[in-house]
Amino acid sequence: INLQAFIELFKLVTKHAKRKIAQIKQEYAKERRTALADNRDLDYRRIVSEQMKKEESIYQEIASECMSHFGIEEQEFIVSQQVHMSNP
């Protein structure tokens, strides 16, 4: 895909992912803080790990939805990303 389309797609994915991730962070915050305050290090690590996995899956989910909407295959997006990142 051309650079302009790539930038627009990237902005769209980032914008929507940030919104969803903010919600996820709020959901995990109380549990994470409680574990930290109670010195439950293993629980804290587990919670943080779950949160990070959830955030990653959100980016992937939104990116897939956007690519599908615009008729772009994931491989095409990855190749475009590599081309545009190596040749700004």
PDB file of C-alpha atoms in Angstrom:
ATOM      1  CA  ILE A   1       0.000   0.000   0.000  1.00  0.00           C
ATOM      2  CA  ASN A   2       1.201   3.525  -0.614  1.00  0.00           C
ATOM      3  CA  LEU A   3       2.648   5.659   2.171  1.00  0.00           C
ATOM      4  CA  GLN A   4      -0.423   7.865   2.632  1.00  0.00           C
ATOM      5  CA  ALA A   5      -2.779   4.888   2.962  1.00  0.00           C
ATOM      6  CA  PHE A   6      -0.333   3.242   5.370  1.00  0.00           C
ATOM      7  CA  ILE A   7      -0.194   6.359   7.554  1.00  0.00           C
ATOM      8  CA  GLU A   8      -3.972   6.700   7.618  1.00  0.00           C
ATOM      9  CA  LEU A   9      -4.408   3.049   8.556  1.00  0.00           C
ATOM     10  CA  PHE A  10      -1.747   3.320  11.265  1.00  0.00           C
ATOM     11  CA  LYS A  11      -3.419   6.432  12.730  1.00  0.00           C
ATOM     12  CA  LEU A  12      -6.812   4.750  12.727  1.00  0.00           C
ATOM     13  CA  VAL A  13      -5.521   1.641  14.477  1.00  0.00           C
ATOM     14  CA  THR A  14      -3.573   3.661  17.048  1.00  0.00           C
ATOM     15  CA  LYS A  15      -6.475   5.979  17.837  1.00  0.00           C
ATOM     16  CA  HIS A  16      -8.960   3.204  18.509  1.00  0.00           C
ATOM     17  CA  ALA A  17      -6.464   0.971  20.292  1.00  0.00           C
ATOM     18  CA  LYS A  18      -5.542   3.768  22.715  1.00  0.00           C
ATOM     19  CA  ARG A  19      -9.195   4.182  23.662  1.00  0.00           C
ATOM     20  CA  LYS A  20      -9.717   0.490  24.330  1.00  0.00           C
ATOM     21  CA  ILE A  21      -6.405   0.153  26.177  1.00  0.00           C
ATOM     22  CA  ALA A  22      -7.334   3.019  28.489  1.00  0.00           C
ATOM     23  CA  GLN A  23     -10.422   1.031  29.476  1.00  0.00           C
ATOM     24  CA  ILE A  24      -8.364  -2.117  30.045  1.00  0.00           C
ATOM     25  CA  LYS A  25      -5.884  -0.228  32.227  1.00  0.00           C
ATOM     26  CA  GLN A  26      -8.725   1.053  34.396  1.00  0.00           C
ATOM     27  CA  GLU A  27     -10.128  -2.458  34.763  1.00  0.00           C
ATOM     28  CA  TYR A  28      -6.796  -3.867  35.925  1.00  0.00           C
ATOM     29  CA  ALA A  29      -5.636  -0.855  37.977  1.00  0.00           C
ATOM     30  CA  LYS A  30      -7.479  -1.605  41.202  1.00  0.00           C
ATOM     31  CA  GLU A  31      -6.486  -5.265  41.248  1.00  0.00           C
ATOM     32  CA  ARG A  32      -2.885  -4.419  40.357  1.00  0.00           C
ATOM     33  CA  ARG A  33      -2.584  -1.721  43.023  1.00  0.00           C
ATOM     34  CA  THR A  34      -4.101  -3.946  45.695  1.00  0.00           C
ATOM     35  CA  ALA A  35      -1.638  -6.724  44.910  1.00  0.00           C
ATOM     36  CA  LEU A  36       1.254  -4.271  45.023  1.00  0.00           C
ATOM     37  CA  ALA A  37       0.117  -2.728  48.308  1.00  0.00           C
ATOM     38  CA  ASP A  38      -0.262  -6.194  49.856  1.00  0.00           C
ATOM     39  CA  ASN A  39       3.245  -7.197  48.675  1.00  0.00           C
ATOM     40  CA  ARG A  40       1.809 -10.025  46.560  1.00  0.00           C
ATOM     41  CA  ASP A  41       4.541  -9.837  43.956  1.00  0.00           C
ATOM     42  CA  LEU A  42       3.547 -12.973  42.065  1.00  0.00           C
ATOM     43  CA  ASP A  43      -0.054 -11.796  41.761  1.00  0.00           C
ATOM     44  CA  TYR A  44       1.129  -8.361  40.667  1.00  0.00           C
ATOM     45  CA  ARG A  45       3.336  -9.857  37.955  1.00  0.00           C
ATOM     46  CA  ARG A  46       0.506 -12.103  36.773  1.00  0.00           C
ATOM     47  CA  ILE A  47      -1.893  -9.160  36.588  1.00  0.00           C
ATOM     48  CA  VAL A  48       0.590  -6.999  34.678  1.00  0.00           C
ATOM     49  CA  SER A  49       1.316  -9.872  32.293  1.00  0.00           C
ATOM     50  CA  GLU A  50      -2.403 -10.423  31.654  1.00  0.00           C
ATOM     51  CA  GLN A  51      -2.889  -6.708  31.051  1.00  0.00           C
ATOM     52  CA  MET A  52      -0.009  -6.549  28.571  1.00  0.00           C
ATOM     53  CA  LYS A  53      -1.302  -9.597  26.670  1.00  0.00           C
ATOM     54  CA  LYS A  54      -4.758  -8.041  26.536  1.00  0.00           C
ATOM     55  CA  GLU A  55      -3.313  -4.762  25.217  1.00  0.00           C
ATOM     56  CA  GLU A  56      -1.373  -6.603  22.504  1.00  0.00           C
ATOM     57  CA  SER A  57      -4.466  -8.535  21.475  1.00  0.00           C
ATOM     58  CA  ILE A  58      -6.426  -5.275  21.251  1.00  0.00           C
ATOM     59  CA  TYR A  59      -3.900  -3.787  18.815  1.00  0.00           C
ATOM     60  CA  GLN A  60      -3.986  -6.961  16.734  1.00  0.00           C
ATOM     61  CA  GLU A  61      -7.783  -7.134  16.798  1.00  0.00           C
ATOM     62  CA  ILE A  62      -8.239  -3.510  15.732  1.00  0.00           C
ATOM     63  CA  ALA A  63      -5.535  -3.752  13.083  1.00  0.00           C
ATOM     64  CA  SER A  64      -7.187  -6.859  11.640  1.00  0.00           C
ATOM     65  CA  GLU A  65     -10.598  -5.175  11.576  1.00  0.00           C
ATOM     66  CA  CYS A  66      -9.187  -2.110   9.813  1.00  0.00           C
ATOM     67  CA  MET A  67      -7.236  -4.148   7.278  1.00  0.00           C
ATOM     68  CA  SER A  68     -10.308  -6.230   6.567  1.00  0.00           C
ATOM     69  CA  HIS A  69     -12.442  -3.128   6.118  1.00  0.00           C
ATOM     70  CA  PHE A  70      -9.986  -1.666   3.588  1.00  0.00           C
ATOM     71  CA  GLY A  71      -9.346  -5.017   1.878  1.00  0.00           C
ATOM     72  CA  ILE A  72      -5.695  -5.207   2.906  1.00  0.00           C
ATOM     73  CA  GLU A  73      -4.039  -8.527   3.711  1.00  0.00           C
ATOM     74  CA  GLU A  74      -1.864  -8.705   6.835  1.00  0.00           C
ATOM     75  CA  GLN A  75       1.177  -9.718   4.804  1.00  0.00           C
ATOM     76  CA  GLU A  76       0.685  -6.708   2.524  1.00  0.00           C
ATOM     77  CA  PHE A  77       0.537  -4.431   5.578  1.00  0.00           C
ATOM     78  CA  ILE A  78       3.707  -5.958   7.068  1.00  0.00           C
ATOM     79  CA  VAL A  79       5.625  -5.576   3.814  1.00  0.00           C
ATOM     80  CA  SER A  80       4.428  -1.968   3.475  1.00  0.00           C
ATOM     81  CA  GLN A  81       5.475  -1.267   7.050  1.00  0.00           C
ATOM     82  CA  GLN A  82       8.959  -2.650   6.428  1.00  0.00           C
ATOM     83  CA  VAL A  83       9.321  -0.685   3.189  1.00  0.00           C
ATOM     84  CA  HIS A  84       8.112   2.603   4.670  1.00  0.00           C
ATOM     85  CA  MET A  85      10.152   2.221   7.854  1.00  0.00           C
ATOM     86  CA  SER A  86      13.368   1.469   5.996  1.00  0.00           C
ATOM     87  CA  ASN A  87      12.851   4.191   3.393  1.00  0.00           C
ATOM     88  CA  PRO A  88      11.277   7.234   5.105  1.00  0.00           C
TER      89      PRO A  88
END
